[in-house]
Tab-separated table of C-alpha atoms and ligand atoms in Angstrom:
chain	number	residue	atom	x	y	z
A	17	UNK	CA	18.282	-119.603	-12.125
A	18	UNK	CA	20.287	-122.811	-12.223
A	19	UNK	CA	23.384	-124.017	-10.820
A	20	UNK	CA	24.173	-126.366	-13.167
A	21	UNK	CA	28.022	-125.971	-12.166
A	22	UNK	CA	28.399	-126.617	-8.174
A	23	UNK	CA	25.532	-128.971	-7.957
A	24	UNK	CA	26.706	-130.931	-10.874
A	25	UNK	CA	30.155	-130.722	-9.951
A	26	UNK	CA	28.874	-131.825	-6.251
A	27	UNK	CA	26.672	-134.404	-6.984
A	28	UNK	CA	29.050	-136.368	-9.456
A	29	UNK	CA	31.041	-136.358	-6.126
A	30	UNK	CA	30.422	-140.096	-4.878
A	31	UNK	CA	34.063	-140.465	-4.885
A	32	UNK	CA	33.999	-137.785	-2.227
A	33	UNK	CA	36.392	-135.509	-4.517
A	34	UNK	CA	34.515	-132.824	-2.592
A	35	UNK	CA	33.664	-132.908	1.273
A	36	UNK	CA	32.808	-130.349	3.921
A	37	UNK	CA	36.030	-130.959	5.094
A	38	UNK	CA	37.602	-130.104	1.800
A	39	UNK	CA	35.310	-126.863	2.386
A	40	UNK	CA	37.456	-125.817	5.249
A	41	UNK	CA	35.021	-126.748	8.003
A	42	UNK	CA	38.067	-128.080	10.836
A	43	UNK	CA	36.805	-129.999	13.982
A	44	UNK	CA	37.709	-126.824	15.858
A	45	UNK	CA	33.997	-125.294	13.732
A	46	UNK	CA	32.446	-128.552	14.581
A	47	UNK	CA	32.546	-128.312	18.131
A	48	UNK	CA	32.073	-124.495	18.475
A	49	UNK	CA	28.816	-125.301	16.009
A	50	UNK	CA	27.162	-128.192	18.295
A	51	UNK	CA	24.745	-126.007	20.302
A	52	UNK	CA	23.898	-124.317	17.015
A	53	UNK	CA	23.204	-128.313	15.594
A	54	UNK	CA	21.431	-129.009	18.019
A	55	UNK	CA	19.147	-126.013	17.831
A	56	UNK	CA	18.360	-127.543	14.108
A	57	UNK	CA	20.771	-125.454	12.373
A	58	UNK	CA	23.118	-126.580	9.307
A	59	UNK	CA	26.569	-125.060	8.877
A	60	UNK	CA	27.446	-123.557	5.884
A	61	UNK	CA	29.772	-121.584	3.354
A	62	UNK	CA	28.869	-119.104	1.339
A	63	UNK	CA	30.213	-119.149	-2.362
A	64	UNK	CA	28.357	-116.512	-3.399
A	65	UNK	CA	26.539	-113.153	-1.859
A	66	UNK	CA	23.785	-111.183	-3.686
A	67	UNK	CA	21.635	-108.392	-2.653
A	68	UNK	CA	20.005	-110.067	0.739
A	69	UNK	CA	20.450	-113.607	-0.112
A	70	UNK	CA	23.452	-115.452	-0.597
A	71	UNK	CA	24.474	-119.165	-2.449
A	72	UNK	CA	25.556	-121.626	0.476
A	73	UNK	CA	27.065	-124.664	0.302
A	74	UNK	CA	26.251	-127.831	2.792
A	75	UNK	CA	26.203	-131.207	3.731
A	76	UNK	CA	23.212	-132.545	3.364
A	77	UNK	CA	21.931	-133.223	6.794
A	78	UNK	CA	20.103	-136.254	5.796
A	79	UNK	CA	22.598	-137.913	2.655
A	80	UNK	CA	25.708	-136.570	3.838
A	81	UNK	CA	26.116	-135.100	0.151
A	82	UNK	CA	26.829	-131.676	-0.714
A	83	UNK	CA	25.012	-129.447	-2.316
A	84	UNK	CA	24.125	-125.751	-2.933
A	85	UNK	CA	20.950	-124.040	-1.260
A	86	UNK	CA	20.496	-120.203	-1.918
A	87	UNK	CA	18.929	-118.880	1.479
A	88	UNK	CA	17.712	-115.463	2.479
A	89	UNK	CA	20.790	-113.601	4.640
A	90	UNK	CA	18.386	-111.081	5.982
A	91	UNK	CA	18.420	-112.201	9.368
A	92	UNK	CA	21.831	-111.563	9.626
A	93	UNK	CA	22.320	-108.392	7.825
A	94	UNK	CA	23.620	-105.134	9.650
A	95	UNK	CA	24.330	-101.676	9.159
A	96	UNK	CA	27.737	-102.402	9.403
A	97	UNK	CA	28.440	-103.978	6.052
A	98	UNK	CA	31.679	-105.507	7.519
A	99	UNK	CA	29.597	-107.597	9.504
A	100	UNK	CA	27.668	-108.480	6.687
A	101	UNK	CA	27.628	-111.929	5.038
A	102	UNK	CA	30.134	-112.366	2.488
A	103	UNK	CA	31.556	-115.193	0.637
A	104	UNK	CA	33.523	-117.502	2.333
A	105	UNK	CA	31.624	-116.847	5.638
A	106	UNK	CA	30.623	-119.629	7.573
A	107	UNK	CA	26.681	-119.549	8.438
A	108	UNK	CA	24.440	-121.209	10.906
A	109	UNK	CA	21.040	-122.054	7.856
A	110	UNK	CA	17.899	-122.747	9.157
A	111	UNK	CA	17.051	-125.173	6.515
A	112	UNK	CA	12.764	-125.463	7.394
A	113	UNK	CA	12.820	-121.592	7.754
A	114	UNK	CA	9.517	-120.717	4.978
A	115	UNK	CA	9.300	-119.652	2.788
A	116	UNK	CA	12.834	-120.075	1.535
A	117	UNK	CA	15.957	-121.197	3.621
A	118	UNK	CA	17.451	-118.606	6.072
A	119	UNK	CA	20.573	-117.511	7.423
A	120	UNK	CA	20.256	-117.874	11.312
A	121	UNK	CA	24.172	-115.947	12.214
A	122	UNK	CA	26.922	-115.726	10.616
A	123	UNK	CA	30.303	-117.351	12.711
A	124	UNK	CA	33.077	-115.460	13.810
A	125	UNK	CA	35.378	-115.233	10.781
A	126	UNK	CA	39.122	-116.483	11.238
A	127	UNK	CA	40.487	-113.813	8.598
A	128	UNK	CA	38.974	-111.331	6.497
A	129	UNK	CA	39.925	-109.200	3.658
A	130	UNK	CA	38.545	-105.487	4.219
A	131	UNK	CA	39.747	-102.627	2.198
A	132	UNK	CA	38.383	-99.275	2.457
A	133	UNK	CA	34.735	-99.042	0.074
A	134	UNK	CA	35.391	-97.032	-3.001
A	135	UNK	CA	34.055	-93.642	-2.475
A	136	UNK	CA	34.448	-90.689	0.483
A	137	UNK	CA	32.583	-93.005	3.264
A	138	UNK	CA	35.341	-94.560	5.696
A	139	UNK	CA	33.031	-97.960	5.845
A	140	UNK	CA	35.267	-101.286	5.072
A	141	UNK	CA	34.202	-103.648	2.726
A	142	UNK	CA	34.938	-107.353	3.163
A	143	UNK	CA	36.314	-109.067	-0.024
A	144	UNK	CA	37.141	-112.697	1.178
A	145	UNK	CA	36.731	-114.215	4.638
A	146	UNK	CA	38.339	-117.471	6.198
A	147	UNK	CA	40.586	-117.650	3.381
A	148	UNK	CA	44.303	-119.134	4.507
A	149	UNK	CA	45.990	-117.736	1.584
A	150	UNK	CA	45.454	-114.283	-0.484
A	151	UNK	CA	47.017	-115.008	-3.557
A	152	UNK	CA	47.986	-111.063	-5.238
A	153	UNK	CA	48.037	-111.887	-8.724
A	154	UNK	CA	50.187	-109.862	-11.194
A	155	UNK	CA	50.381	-110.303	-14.891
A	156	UNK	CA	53.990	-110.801	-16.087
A	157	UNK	CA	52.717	-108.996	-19.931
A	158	UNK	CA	53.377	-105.029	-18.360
A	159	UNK	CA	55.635	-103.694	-16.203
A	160	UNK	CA	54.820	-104.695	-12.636
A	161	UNK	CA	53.753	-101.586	-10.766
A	162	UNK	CA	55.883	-102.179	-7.358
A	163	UNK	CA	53.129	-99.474	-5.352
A	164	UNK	CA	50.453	-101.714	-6.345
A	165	UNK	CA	52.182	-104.544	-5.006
A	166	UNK	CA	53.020	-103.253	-1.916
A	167	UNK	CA	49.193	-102.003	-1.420
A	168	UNK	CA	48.267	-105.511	-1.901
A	169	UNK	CA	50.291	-106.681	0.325
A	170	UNK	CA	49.888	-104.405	3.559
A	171	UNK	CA	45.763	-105.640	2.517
A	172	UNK	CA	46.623	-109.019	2.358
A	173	UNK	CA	48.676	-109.172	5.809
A	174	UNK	CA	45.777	-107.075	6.959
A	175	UNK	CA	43.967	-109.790	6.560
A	176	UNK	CA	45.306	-112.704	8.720
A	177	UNK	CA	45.590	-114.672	5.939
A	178	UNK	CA	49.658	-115.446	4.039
A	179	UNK	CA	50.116	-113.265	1.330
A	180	UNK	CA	51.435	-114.746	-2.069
A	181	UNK	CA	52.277	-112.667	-4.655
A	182	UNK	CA	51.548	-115.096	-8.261
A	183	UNK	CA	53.375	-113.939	-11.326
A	184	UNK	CA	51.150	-115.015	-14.083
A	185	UNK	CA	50.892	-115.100	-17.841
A	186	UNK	CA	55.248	-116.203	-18.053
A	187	UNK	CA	54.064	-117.263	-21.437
A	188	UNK	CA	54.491	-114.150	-22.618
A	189	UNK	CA	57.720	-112.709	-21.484
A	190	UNK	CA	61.356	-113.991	-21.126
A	191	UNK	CA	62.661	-112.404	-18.409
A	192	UNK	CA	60.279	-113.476	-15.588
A	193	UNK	CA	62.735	-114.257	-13.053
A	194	UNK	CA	64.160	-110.865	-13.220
A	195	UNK	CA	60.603	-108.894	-12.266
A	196	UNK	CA	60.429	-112.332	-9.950
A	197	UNK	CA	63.543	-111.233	-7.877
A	198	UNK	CA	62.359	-107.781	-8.219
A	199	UNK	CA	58.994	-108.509	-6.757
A	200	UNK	CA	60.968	-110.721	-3.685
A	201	UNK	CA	62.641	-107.584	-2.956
A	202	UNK	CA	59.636	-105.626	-1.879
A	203	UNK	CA	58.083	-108.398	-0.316
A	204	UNK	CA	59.814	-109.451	2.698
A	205	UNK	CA	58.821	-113.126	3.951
A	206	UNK	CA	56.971	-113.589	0.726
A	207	UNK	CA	56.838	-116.304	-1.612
A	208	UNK	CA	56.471	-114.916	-4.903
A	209	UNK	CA	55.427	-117.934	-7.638
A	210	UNK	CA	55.774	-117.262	-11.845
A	211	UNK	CA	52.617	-119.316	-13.080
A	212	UNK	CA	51.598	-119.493	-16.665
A	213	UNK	CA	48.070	-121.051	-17.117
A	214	UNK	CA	48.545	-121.230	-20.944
A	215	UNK	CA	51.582	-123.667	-20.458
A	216	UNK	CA	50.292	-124.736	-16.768
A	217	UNK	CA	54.169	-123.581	-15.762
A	218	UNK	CA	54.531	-123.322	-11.777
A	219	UNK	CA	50.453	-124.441	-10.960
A	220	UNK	CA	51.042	-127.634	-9.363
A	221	UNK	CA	53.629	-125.490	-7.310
A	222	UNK	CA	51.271	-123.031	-6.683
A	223	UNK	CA	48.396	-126.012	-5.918
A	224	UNK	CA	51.141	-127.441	-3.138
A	225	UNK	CA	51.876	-123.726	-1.531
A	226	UNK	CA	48.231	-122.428	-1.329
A	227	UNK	CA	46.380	-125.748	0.004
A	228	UNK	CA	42.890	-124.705	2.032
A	229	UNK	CA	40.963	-121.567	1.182
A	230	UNK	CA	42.440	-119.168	-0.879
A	231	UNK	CA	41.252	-115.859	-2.149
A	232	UNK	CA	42.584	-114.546	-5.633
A	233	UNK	CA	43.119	-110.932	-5.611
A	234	UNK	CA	44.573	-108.259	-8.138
A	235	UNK	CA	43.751	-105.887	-11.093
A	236	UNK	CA	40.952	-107.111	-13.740
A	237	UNK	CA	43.032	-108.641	-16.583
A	238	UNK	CA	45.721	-109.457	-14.269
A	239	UNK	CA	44.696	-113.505	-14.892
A	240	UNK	CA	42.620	-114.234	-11.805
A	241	UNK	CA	39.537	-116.147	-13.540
A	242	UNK	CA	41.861	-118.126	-15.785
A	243	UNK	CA	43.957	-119.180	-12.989
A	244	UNK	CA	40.916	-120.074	-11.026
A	245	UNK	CA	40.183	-122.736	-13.690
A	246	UNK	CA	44.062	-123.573	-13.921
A	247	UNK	CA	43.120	-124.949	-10.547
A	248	UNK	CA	40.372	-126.266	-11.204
A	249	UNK	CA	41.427	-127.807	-14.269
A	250	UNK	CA	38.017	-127.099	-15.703
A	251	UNK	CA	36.421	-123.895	-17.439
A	252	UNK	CA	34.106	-123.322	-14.312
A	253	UNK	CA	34.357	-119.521	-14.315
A	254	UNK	CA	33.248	-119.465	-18.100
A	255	UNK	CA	30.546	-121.522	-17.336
A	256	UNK	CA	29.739	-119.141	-13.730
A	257	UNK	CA	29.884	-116.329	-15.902
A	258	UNK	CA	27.669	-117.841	-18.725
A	259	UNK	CA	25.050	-118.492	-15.263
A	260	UNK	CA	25.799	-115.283	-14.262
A	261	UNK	CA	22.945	-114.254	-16.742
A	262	UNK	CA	19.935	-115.362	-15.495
A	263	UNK	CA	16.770	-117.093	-17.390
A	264	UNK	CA	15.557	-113.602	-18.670
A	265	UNK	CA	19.030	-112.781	-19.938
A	266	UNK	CA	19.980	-109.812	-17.635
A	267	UNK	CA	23.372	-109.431	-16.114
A	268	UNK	CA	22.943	-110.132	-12.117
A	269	UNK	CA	25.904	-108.541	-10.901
A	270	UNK	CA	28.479	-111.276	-9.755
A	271	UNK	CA	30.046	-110.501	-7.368
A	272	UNK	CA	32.968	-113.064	-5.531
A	273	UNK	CA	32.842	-116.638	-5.988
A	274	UNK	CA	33.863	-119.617	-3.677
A	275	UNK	CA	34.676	-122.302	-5.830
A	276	UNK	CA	35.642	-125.666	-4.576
A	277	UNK	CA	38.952	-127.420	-5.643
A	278	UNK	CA	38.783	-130.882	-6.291
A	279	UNK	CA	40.925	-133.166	-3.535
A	280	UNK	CA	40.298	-130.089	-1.336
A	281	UNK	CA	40.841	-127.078	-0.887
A	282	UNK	CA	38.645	-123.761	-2.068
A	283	UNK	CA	39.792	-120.562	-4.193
A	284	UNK	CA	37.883	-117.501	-4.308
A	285	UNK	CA	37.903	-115.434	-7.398
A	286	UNK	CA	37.542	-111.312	-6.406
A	287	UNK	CA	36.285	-109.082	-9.036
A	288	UNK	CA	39.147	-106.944	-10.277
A	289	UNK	CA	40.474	-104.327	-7.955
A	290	UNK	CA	41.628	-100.806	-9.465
A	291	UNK	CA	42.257	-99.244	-6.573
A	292	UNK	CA	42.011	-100.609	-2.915
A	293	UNK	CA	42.216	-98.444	-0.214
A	294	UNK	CA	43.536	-99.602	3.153
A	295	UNK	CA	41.694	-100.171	5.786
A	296	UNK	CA	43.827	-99.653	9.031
A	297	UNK	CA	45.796	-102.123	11.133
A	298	UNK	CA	48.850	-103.811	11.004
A	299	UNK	CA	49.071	-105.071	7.889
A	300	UNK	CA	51.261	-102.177	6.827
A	301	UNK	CA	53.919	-102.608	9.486
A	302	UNK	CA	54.044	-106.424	7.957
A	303	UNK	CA	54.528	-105.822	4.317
A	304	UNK	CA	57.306	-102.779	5.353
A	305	UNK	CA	58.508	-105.196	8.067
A	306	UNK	CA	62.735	-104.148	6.471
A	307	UNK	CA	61.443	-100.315	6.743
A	308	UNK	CA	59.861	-100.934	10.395
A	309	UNK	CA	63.593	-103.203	11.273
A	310	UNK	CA	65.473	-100.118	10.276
A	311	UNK	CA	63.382	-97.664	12.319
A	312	UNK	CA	64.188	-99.881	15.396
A	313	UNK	CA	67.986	-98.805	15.048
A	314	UNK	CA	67.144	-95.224	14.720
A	315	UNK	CA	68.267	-93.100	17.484
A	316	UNK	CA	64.770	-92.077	18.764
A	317	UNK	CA	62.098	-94.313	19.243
A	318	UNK	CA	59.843	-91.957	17.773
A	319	UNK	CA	61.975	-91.165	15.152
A	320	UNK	CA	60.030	-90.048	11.887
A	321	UNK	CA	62.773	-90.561	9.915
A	322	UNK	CA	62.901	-86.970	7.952
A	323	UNK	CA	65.430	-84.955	9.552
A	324	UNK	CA	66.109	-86.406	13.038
A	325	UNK	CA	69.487	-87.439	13.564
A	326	UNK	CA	70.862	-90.500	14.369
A	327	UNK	CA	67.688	-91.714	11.972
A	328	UNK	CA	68.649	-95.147	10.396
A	329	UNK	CA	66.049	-95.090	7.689
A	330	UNK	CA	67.652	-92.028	6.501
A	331	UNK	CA	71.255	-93.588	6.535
A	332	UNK	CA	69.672	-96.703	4.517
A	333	UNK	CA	68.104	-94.183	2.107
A	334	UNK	CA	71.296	-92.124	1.286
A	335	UNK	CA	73.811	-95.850	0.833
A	336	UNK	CA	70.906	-96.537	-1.266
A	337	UNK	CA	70.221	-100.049	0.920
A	338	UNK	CA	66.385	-98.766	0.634
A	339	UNK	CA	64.936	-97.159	-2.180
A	340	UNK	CA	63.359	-93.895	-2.119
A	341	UNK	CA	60.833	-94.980	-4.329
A	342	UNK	CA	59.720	-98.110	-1.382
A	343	UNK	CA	60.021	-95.107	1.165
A	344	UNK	CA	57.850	-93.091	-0.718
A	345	UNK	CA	55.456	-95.993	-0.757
A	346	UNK	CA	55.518	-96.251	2.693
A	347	UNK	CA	54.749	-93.108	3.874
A	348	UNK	CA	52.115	-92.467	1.457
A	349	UNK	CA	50.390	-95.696	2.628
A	350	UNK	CA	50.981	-94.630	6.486
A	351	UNK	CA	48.925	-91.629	5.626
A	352	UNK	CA	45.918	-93.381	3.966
A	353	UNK	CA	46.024	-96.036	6.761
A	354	UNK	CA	46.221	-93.222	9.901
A	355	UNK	CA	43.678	-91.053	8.168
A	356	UNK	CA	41.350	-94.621	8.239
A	357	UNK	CA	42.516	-95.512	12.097
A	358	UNK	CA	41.799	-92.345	13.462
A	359	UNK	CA	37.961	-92.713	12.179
A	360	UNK	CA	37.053	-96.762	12.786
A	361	UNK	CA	38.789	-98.421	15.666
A	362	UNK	CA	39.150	-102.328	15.328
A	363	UNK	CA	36.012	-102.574	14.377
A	364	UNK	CA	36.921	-106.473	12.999
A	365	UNK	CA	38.654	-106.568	16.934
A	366	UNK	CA	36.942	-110.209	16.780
A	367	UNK	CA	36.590	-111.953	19.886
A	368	UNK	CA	36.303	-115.414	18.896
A	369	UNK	CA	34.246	-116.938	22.198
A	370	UNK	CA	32.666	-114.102	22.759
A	371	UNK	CA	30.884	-114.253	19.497
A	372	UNK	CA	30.149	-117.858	19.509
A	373	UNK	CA	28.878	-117.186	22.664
A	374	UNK	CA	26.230	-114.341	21.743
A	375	UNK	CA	25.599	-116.475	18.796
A	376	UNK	CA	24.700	-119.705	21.227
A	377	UNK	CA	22.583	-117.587	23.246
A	378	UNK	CA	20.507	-115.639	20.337
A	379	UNK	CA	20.065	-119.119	19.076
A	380	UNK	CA	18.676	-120.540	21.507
A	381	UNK	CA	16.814	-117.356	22.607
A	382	UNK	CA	14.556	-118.566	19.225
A	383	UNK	CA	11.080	-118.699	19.216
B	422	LIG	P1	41.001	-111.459	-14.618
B	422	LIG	O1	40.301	-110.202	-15.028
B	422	LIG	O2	42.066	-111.187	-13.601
B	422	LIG	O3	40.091	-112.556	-14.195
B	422	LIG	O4	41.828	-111.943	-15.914
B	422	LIG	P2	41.444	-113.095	-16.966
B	422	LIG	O5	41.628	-114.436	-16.372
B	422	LIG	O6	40.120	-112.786	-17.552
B	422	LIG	O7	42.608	-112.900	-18.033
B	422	LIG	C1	42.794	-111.695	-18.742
B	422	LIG	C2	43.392	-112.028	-20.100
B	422	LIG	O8	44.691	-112.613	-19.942
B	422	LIG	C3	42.586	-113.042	-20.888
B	422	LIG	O9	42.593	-112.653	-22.221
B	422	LIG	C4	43.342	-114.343	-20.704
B	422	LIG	O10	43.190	-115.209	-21.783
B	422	LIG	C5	44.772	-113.863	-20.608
B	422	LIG	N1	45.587	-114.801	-19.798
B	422	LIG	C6	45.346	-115.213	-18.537
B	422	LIG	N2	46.298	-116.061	-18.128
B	422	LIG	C7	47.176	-116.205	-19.152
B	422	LIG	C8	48.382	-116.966	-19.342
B	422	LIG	O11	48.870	-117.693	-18.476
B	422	LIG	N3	49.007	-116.828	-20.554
B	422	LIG	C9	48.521	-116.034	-21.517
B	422	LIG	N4	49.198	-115.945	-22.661
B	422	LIG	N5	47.393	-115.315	-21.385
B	422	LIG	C10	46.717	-115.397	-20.223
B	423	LIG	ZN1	64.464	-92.684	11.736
């Protein structure tokens, strides 16, 4: 298999239009990582995650220069497939491991993206980690289904990461900034952006409000991969897809891709989401946050807000202040997301130092 794209794109980089920096990797990672360094490790970030090995990124540790390894993540894997590598993880690689380059630990993620895995079993499944922004992408060419939205959202929050809900394909409609001030309306403390990658309308706006990593999430079709290249300003997801077929011409399933901005920055491309199911936490209580301010003015702090009286949520519902239909949203989400608390407690409860710690010591507990 080559990798024609990110090494080429990498190596042309003398100008230093890509650097680990532009990668994400902050001082704060540099310092936590020095024990790991000087165990022989190199840090790393994964662009790309496929059945027990995984597509890193690095600087070279001898030319400084970036480039892409692929290194077996088997060291690292667990049962738990939310603490399994995924990309946009930051990894410790042994780079002399034999017979191929190995992942050593993964490093305590900053944010992650989990929804629920499709089918019965509770188990999360991470989508994006260490991104800064999720960027929910909606296309402008139907109707915008406000649920979905609002599902995105409460995963997005979920995350740790700023939501931003991107309004794409404005090519093709005239009345954008109506569904735009419709979409603000169920998205409190949201930016919502109306992009067009055909006319490049609203991407250097985007570009300036999403700088670091960013995740792109949504329905297939909503826009995602041609918005990744908008970025880009390249066709580097036609040409990932294209070496998404490897040299006997199968399909390898691709799964997400980190792909590297240049100036800076990073997007990840998700593959479309039908359906995500939520996956507990607080996220909800963020993308409801006018829902949650009304409940503090009801009556009884444990108000449910169906028949009690005094119950501000049900005053807002009958002046028509809050729609039934967001309500309905609401509750139906509450359901999903109590039904998944009850069965996985903070499983992602992530205790920074702690982690780095254990990490430090299993490290250096090497042969
Ligand atoms: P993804 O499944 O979310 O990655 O969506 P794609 O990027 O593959 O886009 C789905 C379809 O929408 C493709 O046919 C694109 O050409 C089209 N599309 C994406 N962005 C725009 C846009 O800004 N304007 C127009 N007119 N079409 C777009
Ligand atoms: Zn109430």
């Amino acid at each position: 298999m080559s990798y024609a794209t990110l090494s080429t794109t990498f190596s042309s980089s003398a100008t230093s239009e890509y650097t680990f920096t532009g990668l994400g990797w902050t001082a704060e990672l540099d310092a936590d990582f020095a024990p790991l360094a000087e165990a022989g490790l190199t840090p790393a970030r994964i662009i790309r995650v496929d059945r027990g090995q995984c597509d890193v990124v690095l600087a070279d540790p001898e030319t400084g220069e970036l480039r892409t390894v692929r290194a077996d993540s088997r060291p690292v894997g667990d049962p738990d497939p939310i603490n399994c590598p995924c990309t946009g993880d930051w990894v410790a690689v042994d780079l002399a491991a034999s017979p191929m380059p190995s992942i050593a630990a993964l490093l305590p993620r900053g944010t992650a993206i989990i929804r629920k895995s499709a089918g019965s079993r509770s188990d999360g499944q991470v989508l994006a980690a260490n991104v800064d922004t999720v960027l929910i992408a909606v296309s402008l060419a139907a109707d915008p289904d406000l649920g979905r939205i609002e599902r995105f959202l409460a995963l997005a929050w979920e995350s740790g990461a700023e939501p931003i809900v991107v309004l794409t394909k404005a090519d093709l409609v005239s009345d954008a900034d109506f569904v735009r001030q419709d979409v603000e309306g169920i998205a409190p403390g949201v930016t919502v952006l109306v992009v067009s990658a055909e006319t490049g309308e609203g991407i250097d706006v985007l570009r300036a409000c999403a700088p670091g990593s960013s995740a792109l999430i949504g329905q297939s079709g909503a826009g995602k991969s041609t918005l990744t290249n908008a970025l880009v300003g390249t066709d580097v997801m036609t040409v990932q897809q294209t070496r998404a077929v490897d040299e006997k011409g199968r399909h390898t399933t691709t799964t997400r891709e980190l792909i590297a901005l240049p100036g800076g920055g990073v997007v990840i491309d998700t593959p479309g989401l039908r359906g995500v199911g939520l996956y507990g936490g607080e996220g909800l209580a963020h993308a409801f946050s006018d829902i949650e301010a009304l409940a503090e003015d009801c009556r009884f702090h444990d108000c449910s807000h169906r028949s009690e009286p005094g119950c501000a949520v049900a005053a807002a519902l009958l002046d028509g202040t809050l729609p039934q239909r967001r309500m309905d949203s609401y509750l139906k989400l509450q359901r999903e997301n109590e039904w998944i608390a009850s069965r996985s407690d903070a499983r992602l409860a992530a205790e920074r130092l702690k982690k780095w710690k254990a990490i430090t010591r299993s490290v250096k507990a090497r042969p």
